[in-house]
mmCIF file of C-alpha atoms in Angstrom:
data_model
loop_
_atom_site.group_PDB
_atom_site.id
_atom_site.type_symbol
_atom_site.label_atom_id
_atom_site.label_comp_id
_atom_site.label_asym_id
_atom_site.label_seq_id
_atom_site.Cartn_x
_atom_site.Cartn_y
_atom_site.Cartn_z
ATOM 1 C CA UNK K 1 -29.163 52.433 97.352
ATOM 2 C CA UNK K 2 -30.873 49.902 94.888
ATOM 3 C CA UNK K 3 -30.106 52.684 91.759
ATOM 4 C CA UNK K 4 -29.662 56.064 90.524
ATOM 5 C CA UNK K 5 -32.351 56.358 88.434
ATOM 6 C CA UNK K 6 -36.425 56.124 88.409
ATOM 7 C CA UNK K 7 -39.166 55.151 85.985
ATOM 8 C CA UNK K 8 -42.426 57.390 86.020
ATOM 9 C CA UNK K 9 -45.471 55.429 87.146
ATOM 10 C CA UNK K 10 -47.829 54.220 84.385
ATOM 11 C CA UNK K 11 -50.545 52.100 85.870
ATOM 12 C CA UNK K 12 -53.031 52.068 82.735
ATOM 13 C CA UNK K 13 -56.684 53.189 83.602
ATOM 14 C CA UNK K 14 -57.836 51.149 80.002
ATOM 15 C CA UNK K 15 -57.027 47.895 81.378
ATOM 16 C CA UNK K 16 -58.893 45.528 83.741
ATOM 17 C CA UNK K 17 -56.933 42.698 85.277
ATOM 18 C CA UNK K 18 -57.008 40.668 88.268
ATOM 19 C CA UNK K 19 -54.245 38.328 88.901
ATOM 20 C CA UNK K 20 -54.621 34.862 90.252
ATOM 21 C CA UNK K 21 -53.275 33.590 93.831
ATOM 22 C CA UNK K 22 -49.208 32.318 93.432
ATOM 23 C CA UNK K 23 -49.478 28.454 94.450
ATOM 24 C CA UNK K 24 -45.721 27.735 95.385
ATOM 25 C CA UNK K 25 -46.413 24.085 93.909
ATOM 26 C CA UNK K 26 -47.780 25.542 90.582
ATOM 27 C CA UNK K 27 -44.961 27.685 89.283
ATOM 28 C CA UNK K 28 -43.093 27.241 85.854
ATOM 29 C CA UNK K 29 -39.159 28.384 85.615
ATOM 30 C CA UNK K 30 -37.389 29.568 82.584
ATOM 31 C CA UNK K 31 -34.085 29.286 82.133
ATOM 32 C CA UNK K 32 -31.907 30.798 79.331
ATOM 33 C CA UNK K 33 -28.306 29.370 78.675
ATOM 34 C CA UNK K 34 -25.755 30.990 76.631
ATOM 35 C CA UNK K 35 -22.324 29.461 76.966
ATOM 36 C CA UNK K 36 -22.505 28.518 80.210
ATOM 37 C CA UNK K 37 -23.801 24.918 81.018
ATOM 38 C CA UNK K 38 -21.900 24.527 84.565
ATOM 39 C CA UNK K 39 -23.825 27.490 85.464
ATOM 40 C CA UNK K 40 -27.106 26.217 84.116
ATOM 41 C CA UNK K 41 -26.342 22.877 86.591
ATOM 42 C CA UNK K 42 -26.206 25.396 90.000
ATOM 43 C CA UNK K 43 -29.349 26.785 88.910
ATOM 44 C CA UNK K 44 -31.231 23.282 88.133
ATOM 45 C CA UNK K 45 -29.941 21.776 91.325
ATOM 46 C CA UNK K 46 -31.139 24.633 93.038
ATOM 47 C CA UNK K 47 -34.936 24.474 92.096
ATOM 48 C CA UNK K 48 -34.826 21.135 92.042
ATOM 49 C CA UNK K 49 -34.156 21.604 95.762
ATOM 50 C CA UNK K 50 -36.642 23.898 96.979
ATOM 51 C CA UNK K 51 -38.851 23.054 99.501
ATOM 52 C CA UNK K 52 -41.612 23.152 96.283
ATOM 53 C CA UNK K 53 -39.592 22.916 93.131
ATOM 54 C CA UNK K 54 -41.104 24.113 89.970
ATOM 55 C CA UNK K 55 -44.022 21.974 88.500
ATOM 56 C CA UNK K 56 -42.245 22.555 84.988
ATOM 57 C CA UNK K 57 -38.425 23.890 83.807
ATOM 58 C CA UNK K 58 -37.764 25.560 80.309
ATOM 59 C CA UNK K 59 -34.208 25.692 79.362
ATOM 60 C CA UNK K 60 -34.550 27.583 76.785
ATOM 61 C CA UNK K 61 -30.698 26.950 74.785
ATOM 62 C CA UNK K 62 -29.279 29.981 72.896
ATOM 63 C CA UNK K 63 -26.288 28.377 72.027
ATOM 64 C CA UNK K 64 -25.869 27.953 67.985
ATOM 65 C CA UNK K 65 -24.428 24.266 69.223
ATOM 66 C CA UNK K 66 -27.390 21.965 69.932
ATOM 67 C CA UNK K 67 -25.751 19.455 71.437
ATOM 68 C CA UNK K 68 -26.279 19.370 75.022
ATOM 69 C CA UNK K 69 -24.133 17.436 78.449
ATOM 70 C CA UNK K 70 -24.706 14.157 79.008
ATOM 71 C CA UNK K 71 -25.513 15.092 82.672
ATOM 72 C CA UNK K 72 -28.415 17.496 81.680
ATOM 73 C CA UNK K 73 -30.129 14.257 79.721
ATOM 74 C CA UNK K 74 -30.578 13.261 83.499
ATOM 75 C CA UNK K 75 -33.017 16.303 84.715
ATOM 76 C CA UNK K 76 -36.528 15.842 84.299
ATOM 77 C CA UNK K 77 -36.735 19.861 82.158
ATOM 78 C CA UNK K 78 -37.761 20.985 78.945
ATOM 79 C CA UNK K 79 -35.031 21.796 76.661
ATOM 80 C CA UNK K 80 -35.811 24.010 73.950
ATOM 81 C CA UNK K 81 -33.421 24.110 70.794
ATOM 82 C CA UNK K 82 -33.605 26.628 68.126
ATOM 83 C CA UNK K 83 -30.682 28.661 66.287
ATOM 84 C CA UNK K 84 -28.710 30.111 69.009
ATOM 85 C CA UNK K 85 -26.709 33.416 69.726
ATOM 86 C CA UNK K 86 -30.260 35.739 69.893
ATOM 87 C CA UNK K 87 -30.067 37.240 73.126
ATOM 88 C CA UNK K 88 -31.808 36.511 76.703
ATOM 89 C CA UNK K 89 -34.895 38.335 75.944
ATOM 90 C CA UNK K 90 -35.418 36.347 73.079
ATOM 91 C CA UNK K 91 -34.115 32.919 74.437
ATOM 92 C CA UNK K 92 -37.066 33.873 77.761
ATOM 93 C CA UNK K 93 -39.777 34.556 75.130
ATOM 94 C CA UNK K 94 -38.904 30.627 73.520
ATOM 95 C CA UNK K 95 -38.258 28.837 76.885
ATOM 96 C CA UNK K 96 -41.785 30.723 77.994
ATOM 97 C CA UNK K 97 -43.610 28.447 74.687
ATOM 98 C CA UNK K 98 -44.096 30.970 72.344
ATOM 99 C CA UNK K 99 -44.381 29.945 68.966
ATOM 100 C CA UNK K 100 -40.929 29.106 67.302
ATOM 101 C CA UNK K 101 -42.378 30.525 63.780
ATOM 102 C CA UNK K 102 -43.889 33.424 65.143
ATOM 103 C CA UNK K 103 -42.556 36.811 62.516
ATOM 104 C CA UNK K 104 -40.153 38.371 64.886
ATOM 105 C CA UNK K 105 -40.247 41.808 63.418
ATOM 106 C CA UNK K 106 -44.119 42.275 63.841
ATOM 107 C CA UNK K 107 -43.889 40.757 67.084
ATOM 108 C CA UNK K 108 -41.369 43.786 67.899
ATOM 109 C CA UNK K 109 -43.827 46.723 66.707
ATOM 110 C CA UNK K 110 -46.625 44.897 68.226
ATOM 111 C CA UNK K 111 -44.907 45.343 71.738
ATOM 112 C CA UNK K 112 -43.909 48.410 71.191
ATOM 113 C CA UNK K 113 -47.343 49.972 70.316
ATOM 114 C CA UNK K 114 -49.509 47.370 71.821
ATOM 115 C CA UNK K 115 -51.476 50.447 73.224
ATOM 116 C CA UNK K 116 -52.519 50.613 69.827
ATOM 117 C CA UNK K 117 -54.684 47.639 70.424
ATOM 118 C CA UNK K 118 -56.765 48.844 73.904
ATOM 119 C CA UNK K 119 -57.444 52.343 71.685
ATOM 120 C CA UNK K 120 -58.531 51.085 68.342
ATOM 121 C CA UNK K 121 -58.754 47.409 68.633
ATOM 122 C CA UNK K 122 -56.521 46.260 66.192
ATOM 123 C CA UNK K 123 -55.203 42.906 67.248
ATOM 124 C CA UNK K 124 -51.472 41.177 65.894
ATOM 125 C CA UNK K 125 -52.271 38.584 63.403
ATOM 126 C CA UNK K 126 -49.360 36.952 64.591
ATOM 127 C CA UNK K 127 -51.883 36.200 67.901
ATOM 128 C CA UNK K 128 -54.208 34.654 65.863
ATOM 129 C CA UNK K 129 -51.853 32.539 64.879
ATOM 130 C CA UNK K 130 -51.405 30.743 68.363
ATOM 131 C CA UNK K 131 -47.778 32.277 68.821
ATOM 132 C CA UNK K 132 -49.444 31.057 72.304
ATOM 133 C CA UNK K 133 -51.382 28.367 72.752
ATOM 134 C CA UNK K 134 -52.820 29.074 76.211
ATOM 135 C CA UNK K 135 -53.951 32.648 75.303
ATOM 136 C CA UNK K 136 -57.517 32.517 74.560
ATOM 137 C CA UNK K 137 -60.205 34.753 73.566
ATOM 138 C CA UNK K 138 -63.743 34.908 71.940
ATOM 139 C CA UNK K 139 -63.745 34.144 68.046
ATOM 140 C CA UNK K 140 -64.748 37.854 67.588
ATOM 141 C CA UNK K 141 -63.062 40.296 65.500
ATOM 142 C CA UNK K 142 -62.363 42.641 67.718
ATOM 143 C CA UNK K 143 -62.229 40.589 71.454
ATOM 144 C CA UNK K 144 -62.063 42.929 74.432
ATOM 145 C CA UNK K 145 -61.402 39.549 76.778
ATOM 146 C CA UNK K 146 -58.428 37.327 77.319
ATOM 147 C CA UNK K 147 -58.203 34.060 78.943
ATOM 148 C CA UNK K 148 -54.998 31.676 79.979
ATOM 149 C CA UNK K 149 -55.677 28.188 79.331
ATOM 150 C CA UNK K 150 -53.037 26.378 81.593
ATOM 151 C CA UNK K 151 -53.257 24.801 85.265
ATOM 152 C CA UNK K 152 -49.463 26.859 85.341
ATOM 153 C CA UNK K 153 -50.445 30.837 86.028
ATOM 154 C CA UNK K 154 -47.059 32.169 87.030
ATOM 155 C CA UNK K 155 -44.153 32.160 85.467
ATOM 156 C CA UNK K 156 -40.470 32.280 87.351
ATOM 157 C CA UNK K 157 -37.357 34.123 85.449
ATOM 158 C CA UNK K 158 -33.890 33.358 87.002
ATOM 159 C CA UNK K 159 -30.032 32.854 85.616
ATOM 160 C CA UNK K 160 -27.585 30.220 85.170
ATOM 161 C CA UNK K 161 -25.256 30.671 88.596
ATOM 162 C CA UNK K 162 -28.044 31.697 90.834
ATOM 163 C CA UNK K 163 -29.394 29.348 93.893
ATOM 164 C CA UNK K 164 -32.021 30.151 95.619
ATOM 165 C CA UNK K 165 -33.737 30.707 99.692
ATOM 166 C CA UNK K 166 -34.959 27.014 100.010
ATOM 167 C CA UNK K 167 -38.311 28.540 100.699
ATOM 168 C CA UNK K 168 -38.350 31.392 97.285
ATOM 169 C CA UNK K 169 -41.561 30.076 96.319
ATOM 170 C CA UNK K 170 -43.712 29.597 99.258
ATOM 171 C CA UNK K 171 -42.552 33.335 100.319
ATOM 172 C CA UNK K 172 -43.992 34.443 96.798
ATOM 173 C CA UNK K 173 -47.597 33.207 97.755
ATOM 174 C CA UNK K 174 -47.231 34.780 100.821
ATOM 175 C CA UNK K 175 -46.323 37.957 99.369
ATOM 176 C CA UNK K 176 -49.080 37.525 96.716
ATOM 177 C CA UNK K 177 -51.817 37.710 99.369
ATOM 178 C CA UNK K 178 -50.047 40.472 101.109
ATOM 179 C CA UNK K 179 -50.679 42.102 98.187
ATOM 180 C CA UNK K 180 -53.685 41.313 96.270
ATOM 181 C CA UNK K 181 -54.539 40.497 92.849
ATOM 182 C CA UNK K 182 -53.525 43.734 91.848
ATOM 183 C CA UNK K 183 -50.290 42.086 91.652
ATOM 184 C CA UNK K 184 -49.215 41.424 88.425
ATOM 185 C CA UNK K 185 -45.244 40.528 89.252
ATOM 186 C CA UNK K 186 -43.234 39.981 92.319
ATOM 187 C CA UNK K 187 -39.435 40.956 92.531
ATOM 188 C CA UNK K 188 -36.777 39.502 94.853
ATOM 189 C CA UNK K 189 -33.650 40.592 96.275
ATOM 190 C CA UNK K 190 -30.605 39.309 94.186
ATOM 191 C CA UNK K 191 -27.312 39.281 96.518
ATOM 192 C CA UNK K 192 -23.524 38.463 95.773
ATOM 193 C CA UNK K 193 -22.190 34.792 97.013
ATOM 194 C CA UNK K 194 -18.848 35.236 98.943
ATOM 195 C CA UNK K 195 -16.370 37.182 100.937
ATOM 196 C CA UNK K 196 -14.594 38.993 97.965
ATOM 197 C CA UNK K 197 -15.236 42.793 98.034
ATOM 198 C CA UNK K 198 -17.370 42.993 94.342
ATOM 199 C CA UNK K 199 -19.884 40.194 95.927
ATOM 200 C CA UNK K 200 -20.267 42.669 98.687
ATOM 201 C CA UNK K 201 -20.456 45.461 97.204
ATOM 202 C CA UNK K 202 -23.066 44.087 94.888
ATOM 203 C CA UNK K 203 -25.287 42.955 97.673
ATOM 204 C CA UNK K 204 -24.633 46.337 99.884
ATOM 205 C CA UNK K 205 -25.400 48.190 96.803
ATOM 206 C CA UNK K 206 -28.560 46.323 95.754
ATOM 207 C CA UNK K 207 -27.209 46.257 92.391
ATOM 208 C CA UNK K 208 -29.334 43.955 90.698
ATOM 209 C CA UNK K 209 -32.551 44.903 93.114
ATOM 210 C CA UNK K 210 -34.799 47.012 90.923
ATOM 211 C CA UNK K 211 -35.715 51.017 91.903
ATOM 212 C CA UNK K 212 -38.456 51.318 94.063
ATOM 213 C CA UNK K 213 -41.206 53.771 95.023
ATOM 214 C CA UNK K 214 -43.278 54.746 98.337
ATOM 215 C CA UNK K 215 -46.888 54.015 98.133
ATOM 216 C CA UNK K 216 -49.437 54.346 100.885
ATOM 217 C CA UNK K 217 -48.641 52.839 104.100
ATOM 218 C CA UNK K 218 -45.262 53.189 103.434
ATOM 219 C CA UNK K 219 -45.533 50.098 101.203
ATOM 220 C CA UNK K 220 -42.344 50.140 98.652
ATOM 221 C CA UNK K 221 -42.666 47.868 95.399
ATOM 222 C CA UNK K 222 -40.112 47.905 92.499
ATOM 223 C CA UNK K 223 -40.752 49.947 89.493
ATOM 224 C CA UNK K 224 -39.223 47.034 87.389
ATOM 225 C CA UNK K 225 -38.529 43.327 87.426
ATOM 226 C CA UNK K 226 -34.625 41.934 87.536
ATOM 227 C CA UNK K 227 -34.946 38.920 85.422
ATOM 228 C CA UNK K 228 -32.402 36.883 87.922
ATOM 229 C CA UNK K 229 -35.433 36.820 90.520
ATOM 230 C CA UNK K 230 -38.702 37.636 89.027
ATOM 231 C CA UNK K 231 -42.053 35.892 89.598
ATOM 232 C CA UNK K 232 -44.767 37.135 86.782
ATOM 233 C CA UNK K 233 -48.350 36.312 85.923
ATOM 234 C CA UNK K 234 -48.414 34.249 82.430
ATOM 235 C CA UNK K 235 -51.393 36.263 80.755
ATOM 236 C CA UNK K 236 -50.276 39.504 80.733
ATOM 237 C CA UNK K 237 -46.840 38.295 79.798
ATOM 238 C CA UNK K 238 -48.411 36.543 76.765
ATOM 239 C CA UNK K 239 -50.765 39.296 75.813
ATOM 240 C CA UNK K 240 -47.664 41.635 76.218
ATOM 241 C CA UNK K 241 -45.486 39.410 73.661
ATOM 242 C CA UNK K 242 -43.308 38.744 76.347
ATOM 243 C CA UNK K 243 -39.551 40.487 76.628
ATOM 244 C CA UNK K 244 -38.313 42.846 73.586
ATOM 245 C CA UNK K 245 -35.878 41.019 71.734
ATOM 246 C CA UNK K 246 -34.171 44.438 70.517
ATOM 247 C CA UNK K 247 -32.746 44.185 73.763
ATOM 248 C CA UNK K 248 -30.188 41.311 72.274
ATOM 249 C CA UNK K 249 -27.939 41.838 75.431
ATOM 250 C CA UNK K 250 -28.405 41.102 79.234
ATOM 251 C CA UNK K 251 -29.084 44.649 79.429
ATOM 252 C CA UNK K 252 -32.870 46.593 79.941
ATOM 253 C CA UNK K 253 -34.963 43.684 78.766
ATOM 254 C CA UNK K 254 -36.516 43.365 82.119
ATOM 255 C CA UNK K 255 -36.459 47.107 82.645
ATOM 256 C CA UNK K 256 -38.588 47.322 79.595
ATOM 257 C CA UNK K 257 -41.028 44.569 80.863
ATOM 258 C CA UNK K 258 -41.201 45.871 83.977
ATOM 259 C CA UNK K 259 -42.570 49.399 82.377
ATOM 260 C CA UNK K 260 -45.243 47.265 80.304
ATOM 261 C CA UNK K 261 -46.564 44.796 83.152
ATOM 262 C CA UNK K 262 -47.016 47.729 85.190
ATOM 263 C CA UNK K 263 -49.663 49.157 82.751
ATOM 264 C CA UNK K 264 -51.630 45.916 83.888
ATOM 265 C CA UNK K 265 -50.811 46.574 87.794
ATOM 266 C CA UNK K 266 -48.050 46.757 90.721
ATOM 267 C CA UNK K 267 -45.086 44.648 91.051
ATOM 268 C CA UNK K 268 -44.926 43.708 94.610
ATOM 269 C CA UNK K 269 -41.440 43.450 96.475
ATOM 270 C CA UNK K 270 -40.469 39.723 98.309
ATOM 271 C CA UNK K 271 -37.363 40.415 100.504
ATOM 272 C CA UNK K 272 -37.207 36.480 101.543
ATOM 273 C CA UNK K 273 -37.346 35.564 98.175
ATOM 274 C CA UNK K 274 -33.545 35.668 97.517
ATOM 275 C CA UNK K 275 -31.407 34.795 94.729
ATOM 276 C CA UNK K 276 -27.778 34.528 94.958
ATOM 277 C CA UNK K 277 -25.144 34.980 92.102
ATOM 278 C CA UNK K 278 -21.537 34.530 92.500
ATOM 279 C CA UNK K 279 -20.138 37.631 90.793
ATOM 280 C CA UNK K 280 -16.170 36.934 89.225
ATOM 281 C CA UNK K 281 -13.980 38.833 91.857
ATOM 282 C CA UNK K 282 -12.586 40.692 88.529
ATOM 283 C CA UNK K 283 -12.368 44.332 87.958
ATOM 284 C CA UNK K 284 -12.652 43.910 84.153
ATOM 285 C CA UNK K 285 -15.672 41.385 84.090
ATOM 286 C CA UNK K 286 -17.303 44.355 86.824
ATOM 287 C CA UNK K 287 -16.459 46.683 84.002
ATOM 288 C CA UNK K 288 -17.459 44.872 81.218
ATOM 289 C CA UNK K 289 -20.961 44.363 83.178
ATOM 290 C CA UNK K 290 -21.930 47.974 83.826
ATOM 291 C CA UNK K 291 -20.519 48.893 80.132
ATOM 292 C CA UNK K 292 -23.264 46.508 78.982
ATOM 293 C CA UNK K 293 -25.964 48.094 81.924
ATOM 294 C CA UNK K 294 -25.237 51.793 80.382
ATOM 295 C CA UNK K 295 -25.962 50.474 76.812
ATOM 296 C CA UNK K 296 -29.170 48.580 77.993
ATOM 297 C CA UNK K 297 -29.891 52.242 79.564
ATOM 298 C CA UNK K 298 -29.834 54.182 76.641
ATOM 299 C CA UNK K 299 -31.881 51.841 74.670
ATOM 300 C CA UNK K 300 -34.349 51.857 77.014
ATOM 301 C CA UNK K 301 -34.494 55.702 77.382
ATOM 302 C CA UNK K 302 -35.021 56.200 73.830
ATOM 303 C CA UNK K 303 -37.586 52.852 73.235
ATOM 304 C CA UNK K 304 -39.869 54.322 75.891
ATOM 305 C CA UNK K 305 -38.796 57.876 75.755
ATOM 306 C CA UNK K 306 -37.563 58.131 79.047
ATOM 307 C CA UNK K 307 -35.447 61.353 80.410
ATOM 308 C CA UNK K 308 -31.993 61.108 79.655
ATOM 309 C CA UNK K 309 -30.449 57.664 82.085
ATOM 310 C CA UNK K 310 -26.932 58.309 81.387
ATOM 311 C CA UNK K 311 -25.246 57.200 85.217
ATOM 312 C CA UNK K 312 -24.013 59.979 87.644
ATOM 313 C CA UNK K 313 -21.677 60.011 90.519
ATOM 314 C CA UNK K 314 -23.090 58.592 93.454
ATOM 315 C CA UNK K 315 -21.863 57.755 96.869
ATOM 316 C CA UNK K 316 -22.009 54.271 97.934
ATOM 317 C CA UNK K 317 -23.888 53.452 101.031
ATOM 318 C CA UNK K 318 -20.588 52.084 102.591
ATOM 319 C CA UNK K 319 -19.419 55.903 102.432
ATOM 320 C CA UNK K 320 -16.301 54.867 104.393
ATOM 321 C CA UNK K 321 -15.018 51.848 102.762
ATOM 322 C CA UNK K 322 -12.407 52.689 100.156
ATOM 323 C CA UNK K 323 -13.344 49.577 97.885
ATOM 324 C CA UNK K 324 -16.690 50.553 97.544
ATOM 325 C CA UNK K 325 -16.011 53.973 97.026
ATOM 326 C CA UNK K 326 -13.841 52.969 94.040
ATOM 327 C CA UNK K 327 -15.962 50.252 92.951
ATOM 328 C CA UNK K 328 -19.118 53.142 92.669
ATOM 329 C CA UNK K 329 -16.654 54.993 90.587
ATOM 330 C CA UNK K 330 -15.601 52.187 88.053
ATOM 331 C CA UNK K 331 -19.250 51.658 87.960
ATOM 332 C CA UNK K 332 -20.563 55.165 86.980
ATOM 333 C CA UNK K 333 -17.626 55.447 84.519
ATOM 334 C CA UNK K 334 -18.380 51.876 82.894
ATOM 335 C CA UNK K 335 -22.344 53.127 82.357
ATOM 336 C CA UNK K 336 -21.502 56.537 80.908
ATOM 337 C CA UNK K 337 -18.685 54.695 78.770
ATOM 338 C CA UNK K 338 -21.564 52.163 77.562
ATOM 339 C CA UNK K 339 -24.428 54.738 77.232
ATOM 340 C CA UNK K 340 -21.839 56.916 75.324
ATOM 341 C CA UNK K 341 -21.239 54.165 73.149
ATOM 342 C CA UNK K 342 -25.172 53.253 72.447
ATOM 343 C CA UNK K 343 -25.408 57.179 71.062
ATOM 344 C CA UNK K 344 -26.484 57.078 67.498
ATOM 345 C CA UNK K 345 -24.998 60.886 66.447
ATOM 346 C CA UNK K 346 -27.440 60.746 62.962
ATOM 347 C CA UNK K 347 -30.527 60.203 65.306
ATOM 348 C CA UNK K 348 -29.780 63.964 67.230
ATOM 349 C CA UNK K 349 -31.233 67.143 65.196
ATOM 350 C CA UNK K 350 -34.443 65.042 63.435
ATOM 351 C CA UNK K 351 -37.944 64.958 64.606
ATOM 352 C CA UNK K 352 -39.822 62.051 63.601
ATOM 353 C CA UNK K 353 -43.622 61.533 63.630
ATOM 354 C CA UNK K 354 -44.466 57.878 65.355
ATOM 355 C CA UNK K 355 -46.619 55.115 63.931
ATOM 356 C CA UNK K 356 -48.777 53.602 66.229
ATOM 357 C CA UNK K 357 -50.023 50.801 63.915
ATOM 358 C CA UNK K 358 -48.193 47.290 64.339
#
């Protein structure tokens, strides 16, 4: 069981793109780091030991300190300062290269009702502005085609605290021409480090794998990326404006990219391409994780106006195992507790008529 809930298809039939081939050696890796810098040194000595590290690493630093270790002056990454404390979605969106100055606020409607765009043709200004440099297009006032301008056409999301299989990128290319270039994002497994009975039930769980759906051949491929192990193409990231910085919590931020990419094409499903995370053996840190899931929920359901994703009872797939029985408990009763929480009462009873302009 990878989750108890689903996300309707939404493959757009107004969009035309073809992906480019994953090149293991050509891969850029974003970082965020919020208050945790020993973490952020597993993950760095982790790509930095792949059989084909990154070509480029964005540590993108969200804390409002700007003063980094000593030790990280030693790594050969990018380290991107700006005023800290904004959330992961936002701190992926900097450590990606968009523009620092970019207005946040239209940048926020503009994702939200980008569809505007492919119906009337009414582009952001804030895209004209270069909020990315490598996103090109015809000097036209209404261009119908978008280039990326880089020699770096995929883009890898991970965590601090996660390593990686040795071989996470060279199993991506493979899985990219398994696929095709319909493939606009490929999702890996994310498993628990350790003996301790939350790693395990994490990893038996597939907790942090995204939902996934049968398609022909018996294929399965994620509805969703999980941002701890996600490979995605640069260009419709950029054109997309990247993650939705309402989400100001590690909570539904890749959910919600997920459900955009996939208006561009399928995320394809790596099982070699594991991550590992070494979850604290802590019932309140479990709780105080899936509180923060069942918020992310909620705001997703009501962003994309999704049926109601408030958590129900489940049975674990351990059926037998005490521990997992009561950790699938604590975890439906932390989601409800957080959805519950994300409940605006004054936004119940009111029907409101939708903007589409940005």
């Amino acid at each position: 069981m990878t989750a108890s809930y689903k996300i309707p298809s939404s493959i757009s039939k107004r969009i035309h793109f073809r992906s480019k081939p994953v090149s293991a050696r050509k891969i850029m890796a974003v970082i965020p780091t919020f208050q945790d810098w020993d973490g952020l040194k597993v993950t760095l000595d982790s790509l930095l030991n792949l059989k084909t590290p990154p070509l480029r690493i964005a540590v993108a630093n969200d804390n409002k300190e700007i003063e980094i270790p000593d030790w990280l002056k030693n790594y050969r990454v990018d380290i991107i300062n700006y005023p800290g404390n904004c959330g992961p979605a936002l701190a992926r969106n900097k450590g990606f290269g968009f523009k620092e100055t970019y207005p946040e606020e239209e940048c926020v409607k503009w994702i939200l009702s980008w569809s505007n765009f492919i119906e009337n043709k009414k582009f952001p200004s804030y895209c004209r502005s270069g909020f990315c440099p490598q996103l090109k297009y015809p000097p036209v006032e209404k261009p119908t085609e978008f280039f990326w301008d880089s020699d770096i056409d995929w883009v890898y999301f991970t965590d601090c605290g996660c390593t990686h299989s040795p071989d996470i990128f060279i199993e991506f290319e493979k899985t990219w021409k398994e696929y095709g270039d319909s493939c606009v994002a490929i999702s890996g497994p994310v498993e628990g480090l350790g003996n301790g009975s939350i790693n395990e039930y994490m990893t038996e769980q597939g907790i942090l794998n995204a939902p996934n759906e049968s398609i022909v051949q018996g294929v399965y491929i994620p509805q969703a990326i999980i941002t701890a192990n996600a490979l995605v193409s640069a260009l419709p990231f950029a054109f997309l404006g990247g993650f939705n910085p309402q989400f100001d919590e590690a909570a539904g931020e890749d959910l919600d990219l997920g459900i955009r990419l996939r208006e561009f094409g399928i995320i394809a499903w790596s099982p070699e391409s594991k991550t590992f995370h070494q979850f604290k053996e802590d019932d309140t840190d479990f709780y105080k994780r899936f509180r923060r899931y069942g918020r992310g929920n909620r705001k997703l359901e009501l962003i994309h106006r999704l049926p109601c994703m408030r958590a129900k009872p489940f049975e674990p797939d351990k059926k037998g195992d005490p521990e997992h029985v009561r950790l699938a408990k604590l975890s439906v009763e932390a989601m409800q507790a957080g959805y519950d929480e994300a409940i605006d009462e004054k936004e119940r009873g009111i029907l409101k008529l939708l903007s589409e302009s940005p």
